[in-house]
Amino acid sequence: METNTTCPYCGVGCGVVAQHDAGRGDTLAGVTGDKTHPANEGRLCVKGSALAQTLGHEGRLTHPRIDGVTVSWETALSAVASRLGSIRAQHGGGAIAGYLSGQLLTEDYYIANKFFKGFVGTPHVDTNSRLCMASAVAGYKRAFGADAVPCCYEDLETAELVVLTGSNLAWNHPVLYQRLRAAKSRNPLMRIVVIDPRVTDTCELADLFLQIAPGSDIALFNGLLSYMAGKGRLDRDFIEHHTEGFDDALAAAQQEVPDIATAAERCGVDAERLETFYYWFATQLHVVTLYSQGINQSSGGTDRVNAIINAHLAGGSIGLPGAGPFSITGQPNAMGGREVGGLANQLAAHMDYHTPGALDRVTRFWTTPNLVPALPDGPGHKALALVEAIERGEVQALWIMATNPLVSLPDANRVRAAIQKCPLVIVSDCVARNDTLAYADIVLPASGWAEKDGTVTNSERRISRQRGILPPPGEARHDWWIIREVARHMGFGEAFDYQGVHEIFDEHARLSGFENDPQATPDTGYRLFDISGLAGMDRARYDALAPIQWPVNADAPRGTARLFERARFMTPNGRARLIAVASSPAIQQPDGEARLVLNTGRIRDQWHTMTRTARAPRLMHHRSEPFIEVHPEDARHASVQNGQIARLHNTLGEYLGRVRVTTAQRRGELFIPIHWNDQFAHQARASALIAAVCDPLSGQPESKQGRVALSPITAQWEACLLLGHDARAPLGESDWWARIPLTHCQRFQMMGEKTPDWMTWCERALGQVPTLWSEDHGRRHFRAACLHKGRVVWWLAVAPVGTLNAMLGDVGWLDDCFALEALESPQRRRLLAGRAASGEDTGATVCSCHQVGEKTIHRAIADGCNSVEALGETLACGTECGSCIPELKQLIAAQHARRDEATEQVSV
Ligand SMILES: Nc1nc2c(c(=O)[nH]1)N[C@H]1C(S)=C(S)[C@@H](COP(=O)(O)OP(=O)(O)OC[C@H]3O[C@@H](n4cnc5c(=O)[nH]c(N)nc54)[C@H](O)[C@@H]3O)O[C@H]1N2
Ligand SMILES: Nc1nc2c(c(=O)[nH]1)N[C@H]1C(S)=C(S)[C@@H](COP(=O)(O)OP(=O)(O)OC[C@H]3O[C@@H](n4cnc5c(=O)[nH]c(N)nc54)[C@H](O)[C@@H]3O)O[C@H]1N2
Ligand code: SF4
Ligand SMILES: [Mo]
């Protein structure tokens, strides 16, 4: 059977077709792109196409637990209700907090918001979107009077100029990147500008790349506004009739950045290149500026957003096809969370606490015959303030759903201490283990993707159905069900009397249209978020709901692709606001020796804290260990070498990762991935190094500009240990380790300072002496394997630090050995040699879809494959999702450059 559903990862919101055996089994037969879904038209990226491999019951959370003991749902629900109830009775609703996530479905999110704000009566409900979208939301609200993304994906394709800033689209929104690539090849006149402090794969499509100094975005866009004014490239008519605040905004811009020379100096880029960008922008109406975390995650994030919007308003490039400031969402339902009002400063359905009449309106809407909600009268703590309130003991109970704050919140060690101290921590999650679950008093097993039923809204305001296909494992339950049951146990049953998700969706749709009059003004009740056109659907219609963009109402029954086409904004006077902004001084971060700027972000094949993507072995090969990207000069200065494990530290914490020396980094700046955590490596949580400094308006933390020191670590030996999936790993037996789940076993990379006697080590750490071993004292090599009844139990290779990988080559064939009932004797003999019979070393995986490694690609290039197409024909790499095409191009270019260099040397 086939069911259409939606990918649970990024905000592109691709439609997928799941092949399955009608609700039987614990996994899907496969997934493909949904050709009928407008977001992706059949395309998928590597993460989407590996979805089926992330399923299965192994490693899932299957039963509720209290203090580590498995309990029944009835016991768990009663405990949650009574403990929350007594904290509320003693200290008031405000002693309870909820921390939600853009990975909840809209229905889960709606009911959670209603539960906490409406009935527990606490304003302290925030979400991980605080770390992600908060500045974008605050910027849109300041400019337009509402949190409204004006653009749609088609605008990216019809634009003549696309500016990508603070976005690594090629890796993080790969299907949109593919759409952009296709649009560019259809329209060779289309220009793409990429703005980022580091060279990323996204640059591959760029006609112009501006490698700006981190945090110089406001100077860049203020410079643009000055330039537009100076060159007479303003849309005077639009400014006069549809905006306000222009004069102040321009004055601020001109004061900060009067000319191109100043802008170039501030941004650390070449003036001519900058002028090219300014010229292109100023002379083009059909320009989309797409931005993401390089803009939002900053102590001046909201101002950065408004600096971008100012330029669009000044040029009139908004509300038209192929034009507008486009904040791209990260999580699959970041937008849905904004709709229901999941942030602490929001109330519900695009109404804030201070929106005139909103408190009364929502109270009346949520009132039932015998139950009146007790809404707080003002906003609650944003995420970082919430942590402080826990530290002060004001918040005594925290319910975390679908997020892993011990890894993702800044100053993560401090967060750990706060959560450890919090008297009651409830965590709803779908995996058995993550860093946050380790500190939960009550653990509630949630259903996961392919099991859950509901809706999500993507970056272009498109609402799509995610459909439940598989039964949840064990006792796992849907998030909405868990909240409904807790509400019932607390006596709020009447307000939570939902029989299914369609009833929750219906209520959400009705609230969006409740007293929402488009003829009125925003201060007399009009809200742009209106999906009243989707109210009243029965189960069958809800199940069949086709993707649709909001607003959906009587005026727009088929939805709305683009906003502000009539230039009527959501401010009381209908005008958009330009905001006077200026760059703020560099933020305060720990200093001392910590001089390098630390940039943190994502990699192509992993999703956040890896709880799901690390379950698909083929997603572990592109980057399999935590790493540190560093400019060659900084590496030299710190005496660290490519391939070494090195240490980053500051007063907040430390991070260990494998050094990747690269000129993609600017001098003085480092990049590390956000994904690794205590489950996958020792000291590898990026956020442990990030200070809890945030934007005063949006509360969004500065996650891209830490300050750290880089130093080598001393180690004598390095080891590769392969162990069965269920075996206990000897994590305390090394100074550094990283765990890489493979198909049939798990691989541990380990490193240590003191060299033990390896035979004794095996016995102590692995519980068994080896069955086979060989030791070369001179070269300090040790290899061993343990077999039980012919089956491999573990396998180990040790070498002096820095030499192991060369000795090992590809261990993929060893993974397969773990699947065998009994090893045949030739395999047994080869086991210690560490090489397969025909074992060819393929190198790090570049193409995850077809599992093609870097070394294989190098050989093919050397054999004459001179283009991505030729490589695709020979090796199939790059022919499926296309995510690796930028890397393939780089490999071809690099090999050609080396060849040219060699030729030059010969001819000299
Ligand atoms: N593969 C993958 N895809 C994902 C995710 C994932 O975990 N993995 N997560 C999803 C989520 S939730 C989100 S929010 C999105 C995020 O998507 P992106 O925003 O694209 O992701 P990041 O890698 O965090 O950061 C983007 C870029 O900002 C740059 N940057 C850093 N500082 C500055 C600066 O001062 N100015 C400018 N202009 N740029 C700067 C960084 O170098 C980086 O290349 O991705 C989504 N997609
Ligand atoms: N330094 C630094 N820190 C960052 C960022 C950065 O760029 N740099 N980016 C920030 C951003 S943009 C984001 S979005 C956050 C992401 O950070 P998190 O939200 O903390 O990361 P996830 O790994 O997505 O956590 C989701 C958790 O929910 C569980 N889960 C998945 N589906 C469900 C479900 O349906 N129900 C329930 N109950 N649980 C579920 C998963 O198993 C996992 O444990 O990180 C932020 N932190
Ligand atoms: S681009 Fe990839 S991760 Fe994002 S929704 Fe589409 S398939 Fe999923
Ligand atoms: Mo995000």
Short mmCIF file of N, CA, C and O in Angstrom, two decimals, residues 25-109:
data_model
loop_
_atom_site.label_atom_id
_atom_site.label_comp_id
_atom_site.label_asym_id
_atom_site.label_seq_id
_atom_site.Cartn_x
_atom_site.Cartn_y
_atom_site.Cartn_z
N GLY A 25 3.81 -4.50 10.83
CA GLY A 25 5.26 -4.40 10.90
C GLY A 25 5.68 -3.13 11.61
O GLY A 25 4.85 -2.32 12.03
N ASP A 26 7.01 -2.97 11.75
CA ASP A 26 7.47 -1.80 12.48
C ASP A 26 8.25 -0.85 11.58
O ASP A 26 8.87 0.08 12.03
N THR A 27 8.20 -1.12 10.28
CA THR A 27 8.89 -0.19 9.39
C THR A 27 8.19 -0.11 8.05
O THR A 27 7.22 -0.83 7.79
N LEU A 28 8.68 0.79 7.21
CA LEU A 28 8.08 0.96 5.90
C LEU A 28 8.92 0.22 4.87
O LEU A 28 10.13 0.05 5.07
N ALA A 29 8.29 -0.17 3.78
CA ALA A 29 9.06 -0.85 2.73
C ALA A 29 9.96 0.17 2.03
O ALA A 29 11.02 -0.16 1.53
N GLY A 30 9.53 1.40 1.99
CA GLY A 30 10.35 2.44 1.35
C GLY A 30 9.61 3.76 1.32
O GLY A 30 8.43 3.82 1.66
N VAL A 31 10.34 4.82 0.98
CA VAL A 31 9.68 6.10 0.79
C VAL A 31 10.19 6.72 -0.51
O VAL A 31 11.36 6.55 -0.88
N THR A 32 9.30 7.43 -1.19
CA THR A 32 9.71 8.16 -2.39
C THR A 32 9.12 9.56 -2.31
O THR A 32 8.26 9.81 -1.46
N GLY A 33 9.55 10.43 -3.17
CA GLY A 33 9.01 11.79 -3.18
C GLY A 33 7.61 11.78 -3.77
O GLY A 33 7.31 11.02 -4.69
N ASP A 34 6.75 12.63 -3.22
CA ASP A 34 5.38 12.73 -3.70
C ASP A 34 5.32 13.72 -4.87
O ASP A 34 5.51 14.92 -4.69
N LYS A 35 5.06 13.21 -6.04
CA LYS A 35 5.07 14.06 -7.24
C LYS A 35 3.94 15.07 -7.24
O LYS A 35 3.98 16.07 -7.93
N THR A 36 2.90 14.78 -6.44
CA THR A 36 1.75 15.70 -6.43
C THR A 36 1.90 16.79 -5.37
O THR A 36 1.07 17.67 -5.27
N HIS A 37 2.94 16.70 -4.55
CA HIS A 37 3.07 17.71 -3.49
C HIS A 37 3.75 18.96 -4.03
O HIS A 37 4.85 18.88 -4.58
N PRO A 38 3.12 20.12 -3.86
CA PRO A 38 3.68 21.34 -4.46
C PRO A 38 5.03 21.76 -3.89
O PRO A 38 5.76 22.49 -4.55
N ALA A 39 5.38 21.31 -2.68
CA ALA A 39 6.67 21.75 -2.11
C ALA A 39 7.84 21.10 -2.83
O ALA A 39 8.90 21.71 -3.00
N ASN A 40 7.71 19.86 -3.23
CA ASN A 40 8.88 19.15 -3.77
C ASN A 40 8.66 18.48 -5.12
O ASN A 40 9.62 18.07 -5.76
N GLU A 41 7.41 18.36 -5.55
CA GLU A 41 7.10 17.75 -6.85
C GLU A 41 7.91 16.49 -7.09
O GLU A 41 8.52 16.31 -8.15
N GLY A 42 7.97 15.65 -6.09
CA GLY A 42 8.61 14.35 -6.26
C GLY A 42 10.04 14.27 -5.77
O GLY A 42 10.58 13.19 -5.60
N ARG A 43 10.68 15.42 -5.52
CA ARG A 43 12.08 15.36 -5.10
C ARG A 43 12.18 15.02 -3.61
O ARG A 43 11.29 15.32 -2.84
N LEU A 44 13.30 14.45 -3.22
CA LEU A 44 13.62 14.27 -1.80
C LEU A 44 15.12 14.49 -1.63
O LEU A 44 15.87 14.34 -2.57
N CYS A 45 15.53 14.82 -0.42
CA CYS A 45 16.98 14.88 -0.17
C CYS A 45 17.42 13.59 0.50
O CYS A 45 16.61 12.70 0.73
N VAL A 46 18.70 13.49 0.84
CA VAL A 46 19.18 12.24 1.46
C VAL A 46 18.45 11.88 2.73
O VAL A 46 18.16 10.72 2.97
N LYS A 47 18.17 12.87 3.55
CA LYS A 47 17.51 12.56 4.83
C LYS A 47 16.10 12.04 4.57
O LYS A 47 15.68 11.06 5.18
N GLY A 48 15.40 12.70 3.67
CA GLY A 48 14.06 12.25 3.35
C GLY A 48 14.06 10.85 2.76
O GLY A 48 13.26 10.00 3.15
N SER A 49 15.00 10.59 1.85
CA SER A 49 14.95 9.28 1.21
C SER A 49 15.46 8.17 2.12
O SER A 49 15.22 7.00 1.84
N ALA A 50 16.11 8.52 3.24
CA ALA A 50 16.55 7.47 4.18
C ALA A 50 15.54 7.27 5.31
O ALA A 50 15.83 6.57 6.29
N LEU A 51 14.36 7.88 5.21
CA LEU A 51 13.41 7.81 6.33
C LEU A 51 13.08 6.38 6.78
O LEU A 51 13.01 6.11 7.98
N ALA A 52 12.91 5.49 5.82
CA ALA A 52 12.51 4.14 6.21
C ALA A 52 13.57 3.48 7.09
O ALA A 52 13.25 2.70 7.98
N GLN A 53 14.83 3.85 6.86
CA GLN A 53 15.90 3.24 7.67
C GLN A 53 15.98 3.78 9.09
O GLN A 53 16.74 3.28 9.91
N THR A 54 15.23 4.82 9.39
CA THR A 54 15.29 5.38 10.76
C THR A 54 14.20 4.79 11.64
O THR A 54 14.09 5.15 12.80
N LEU A 55 13.38 3.92 11.07
CA LEU A 55 12.24 3.39 11.83
C LEU A 55 12.63 2.10 12.54
O LEU A 55 13.80 1.78 12.67
N GLY A 56 11.66 1.36 12.98
CA GLY A 56 11.96 0.13 13.73
C GLY A 56 11.88 0.39 15.22
O GLY A 56 12.09 1.52 15.68
N HIS A 57 11.58 -0.64 15.97
CA HIS A 57 11.32 -0.47 17.41
C HIS A 57 12.57 -0.38 18.27
O HIS A 57 12.52 0.08 19.40
N GLU A 58 13.70 -0.84 17.71
CA GLU A 58 14.92 -0.82 18.51
C GLU A 58 15.27 0.61 18.94
O GLU A 58 15.22 1.54 18.12
N GLY A 59 15.59 0.79 20.19
CA GLY A 59 16.00 2.12 20.66
C GLY A 59 14.84 3.06 20.92
O GLY A 59 15.06 4.22 21.27
N ARG A 60 13.62 2.58 20.74
CA ARG A 60 12.47 3.46 20.99
C ARG A 60 12.06 3.41 22.45
O ARG A 60 12.29 2.42 23.15
N LEU A 61 11.42 4.47 22.88
CA LEU A 61 10.87 4.54 24.22
C LEU A 61 9.49 3.89 24.14
O LEU A 61 8.65 4.33 23.37
N THR A 62 9.28 2.85 24.94
CA THR A 62 8.04 2.09 24.75
C THR A 62 7.13 2.08 25.97
O THR A 62 5.99 1.63 25.87
N HIS A 63 7.64 2.53 27.13
CA HIS A 63 6.80 2.51 28.33
C HIS A 63 7.03 3.76 29.16
O HIS A 63 8.15 4.26 29.22
N PRO A 64 5.99 4.23 29.86
CA PRO A 64 6.21 5.35 30.79
C PRO A 64 7.13 4.89 31.93
O PRO A 64 7.13 3.70 32.29
N ARG A 65 7.89 5.83 32.45
CA ARG A 65 8.79 5.51 33.58
C ARG A 65 8.69 6.62 34.61
O ARG A 65 8.61 7.79 34.26
N ILE A 66 8.73 6.22 35.86
CA ILE A 66 8.85 7.21 36.94
C ILE A 66 10.10 6.85 37.71
O ILE A 66 10.25 5.70 38.15
N ASP A 67 10.98 7.80 37.86
CA ASP A 67 12.27 7.58 38.54
C ASP A 67 12.94 6.29 38.05
O ASP A 67 13.43 5.48 38.86
N GLY A 68 12.91 6.09 36.77
CA GLY A 68 13.61 4.96 36.18
C GLY A 68 12.84 3.64 36.22
O GLY A 68 13.29 2.64 35.67
N VAL A 69 11.67 3.64 36.84
CA VAL A 69 10.91 2.39 36.95
C VAL A 69 9.74 2.42 35.97
O VAL A 69 8.99 3.41 35.91
N THR A 70 9.61 1.35 35.20
CA THR A 70 8.50 1.26 34.25
C THR A 70 7.17 1.20 34.98
O THR A 70 7.01 0.44 35.94
N VAL A 71 6.23 2.04 34.54
CA VAL A 71 4.90 2.04 35.17
C VAL A 71 3.83 1.99 34.09
O VAL A 71 4.12 2.15 32.91
N SER A 72 2.58 1.81 34.53
CA SER A 72 1.47 1.81 33.57
C SER A 72 1.13 3.25 33.23
O SER A 72 1.51 4.19 33.93
N TRP A 73 0.39 3.43 32.15
CA TRP A 73 -0.04 4.78 31.78
C TRP A 73 -0.88 5.40 32.89
O TRP A 73 -0.75 6.57 33.21
N GLU A 74 -1.75 4.58 33.49
CA GLU A 74 -2.62 5.14 34.53
C GLU A 74 -1.77 5.72 35.66
O GLU A 74 -2.01 6.83 36.13
N THR A 75 -0.75 4.96 36.08
CA THR A 75 0.12 5.44 37.16
C THR A 75 0.85 6.71 36.72
O THR A 75 0.95 7.68 37.47
N ALA A 76 1.36 6.70 35.51
CA ALA A 76 2.12 7.87 35.03
C ALA A 76 1.23 9.10 34.93
O ALA A 76 1.60 10.18 35.39
N LEU A 77 0.04 8.92 34.35
CA LEU A 77 -0.86 10.08 34.18
C LEU A 77 -1.29 10.63 35.53
O LEU A 77 -1.32 11.85 35.75
N SER A 78 -1.60 9.72 36.47
CA SER A 78 -2.01 10.19 37.80
C SER A 78 -0.87 10.92 38.48
O SER A 78 -1.08 11.94 39.14
N ALA A 79 0.35 10.39 38.31
CA ALA A 79 1.50 11.04 38.94
C ALA A 79 1.73 12.42 38.35
O ALA A 79 1.93 13.40 39.09
N VAL A 80 1.68 12.53 37.02
CA VAL A 80 1.89 13.85 36.40
C VAL A 80 0.81 14.80 36.90
O VAL A 80 1.10 15.92 37.35
N ALA A 81 -0.44 14.35 36.86
CA ALA A 81 -1.55 15.24 37.25
C ALA A 81 -1.44 15.63 38.72
O ALA A 81 -1.60 16.81 39.07
N SER A 82 -1.15 14.68 39.59
CA SER A 82 -1.17 15.04 41.01
C SER A 82 0.05 15.90 41.37
O SER A 82 -0.06 16.84 42.15
N ARG A 83 1.20 15.60 40.75
CA ARG A 83 2.37 16.41 41.10
C ARG A 83 2.26 17.83 40.53
O ARG A 83 2.60 18.80 41.19
N LEU A 84 1.75 17.93 39.30
CA LEU A 84 1.53 19.29 38.75
C LEU A 84 0.47 20.00 39.58
O LEU A 84 0.60 21.18 39.93
N GLY A 85 -0.58 19.25 39.95
CA GLY A 85 -1.68 19.84 40.73
C GLY A 85 -1.20 20.38 42.06
O GLY A 85 -1.57 21.48 42.47
N SER A 86 -0.33 19.62 42.73
CA SER A 86 0.05 20.11 44.05
C SER A 86 1.04 21.28 43.95
O SER A 86 0.99 22.20 44.76
N ILE A 87 1.90 21.28 42.93
CA ILE A 87 2.79 22.45 42.74
C ILE A 87 1.93 23.69 42.44
O ILE A 87 2.15 24.77 42.97
N ARG A 88 0.90 23.50 41.64
CA ARG A 88 0.02 24.61 41.29
C ARG A 88 -0.74 25.12 42.51
O ARG A 88 -0.87 26.32 42.73
N ALA A 89 -1.21 24.17 43.34
CA ALA A 89 -1.96 24.58 44.53
C ALA A 89 -1.06 25.35 45.50
O ALA A 89 -1.46 26.34 46.10
N GLN A 90 0.19 24.89 45.60
CA GLN A 90 1.11 25.52 46.57
C GLN A 90 1.70 26.84 46.06
O GLN A 90 1.84 27.78 46.81
N HIS A 91 2.13 26.83 44.79
CA HIS A 91 2.90 27.98 44.29
C HIS A 91 2.23 28.73 43.15
O HIS A 91 2.79 29.68 42.63
N GLY A 92 1.09 28.27 42.70
CA GLY A 92 0.41 28.92 41.58
C GLY A 92 0.83 28.32 40.24
O GLY A 92 1.88 27.64 40.15
N GLY A 93 0.02 28.57 39.22
CA GLY A 93 0.28 28.01 37.90
C GLY A 93 1.64 28.41 37.35
O GLY A 93 2.30 27.65 36.63
N GLY A 94 2.10 29.61 37.72
CA GLY A 94 3.37 30.13 37.20
C GLY A 94 4.59 29.33 37.65
O GLY A 94 5.69 29.58 37.16
N ALA A 95 4.41 28.39 38.57
CA ALA A 95 5.54 27.56 38.98
C ALA A 95 5.70 26.37 38.03
O ALA A 95 6.60 25.54 38.20
N ILE A 96 4.81 26.31 37.04
CA ILE A 96 4.87 25.20 36.07
C ILE A 96 5.23 25.78 34.70
O ILE A 96 4.76 26.85 34.34
N ALA A 97 6.07 25.08 33.97
CA ALA A 97 6.45 25.57 32.64
C ALA A 97 6.41 24.44 31.63
O ALA A 97 6.62 23.27 31.96
N GLY A 98 6.14 24.83 30.39
CA GLY A 98 6.19 23.87 29.29
C GLY A 98 7.26 24.31 28.31
O GLY A 98 7.43 25.51 28.06
N TYR A 99 8.02 23.37 27.78
CA TYR A 99 9.02 23.70 26.76
C TYR A 99 8.75 22.81 25.55
O TYR A 99 8.97 21.60 25.59
N LEU A 100 8.21 23.43 24.52
CA LEU A 100 7.68 22.68 23.38
C LEU A 100 8.62 22.74 22.19
O LEU A 100 9.76 23.19 22.32
N SER A 101 8.13 22.34 21.01
CA SER A 101 9.04 22.14 19.90
C SER A 101 8.35 22.30 18.55
O SER A 101 7.18 21.93 18.39
N GLY A 102 9.10 22.81 17.60
CA GLY A 102 8.63 22.91 16.23
C GLY A 102 8.56 21.56 15.54
O GLY A 102 8.31 21.48 14.33
N GLN A 103 8.78 20.49 16.31
CA GLN A 103 8.63 19.16 15.75
C GLN A 103 7.35 18.49 16.23
O GLN A 103 7.09 17.32 15.92
N LEU A 104 6.57 19.23 17.01
CA LEU A 104 5.23 18.74 17.35
C LEU A 104 4.32 19.03 16.16
O LEU A 104 4.53 20.00 15.43
N LEU A 105 3.30 18.23 15.99
CA LEU A 105 2.31 18.54 14.96
C LEU A 105 1.42 19.68 15.47
O LEU A 105 1.34 19.94 16.68
N THR A 106 0.74 20.36 14.56
CA THR A 106 -0.07 21.51 14.95
C THR A 106 -1.10 21.13 16.02
O THR A 106 -1.35 21.89 16.96
N GLU A 107 -1.68 19.96 15.89
CA GLU A 107 -2.71 19.54 16.83
C GLU A 107 -2.12 19.34 18.22
O GLU A 107 -2.71 19.73 19.23
N ASP A 108 -0.91 18.71 18.28
CA ASP A 108 -0.22 18.55 19.57
C ASP A 108 0.07 19.92 20.18
O ASP A 108 -0.09 20.15 21.37
N TYR A 109 0.54 20.79 19.32
CA TYR A 109 0.99 22.12 19.73
C TYR A 109 -0.19 22.94 20.26
O TYR A 109 -0.11 23.62 21.27
#
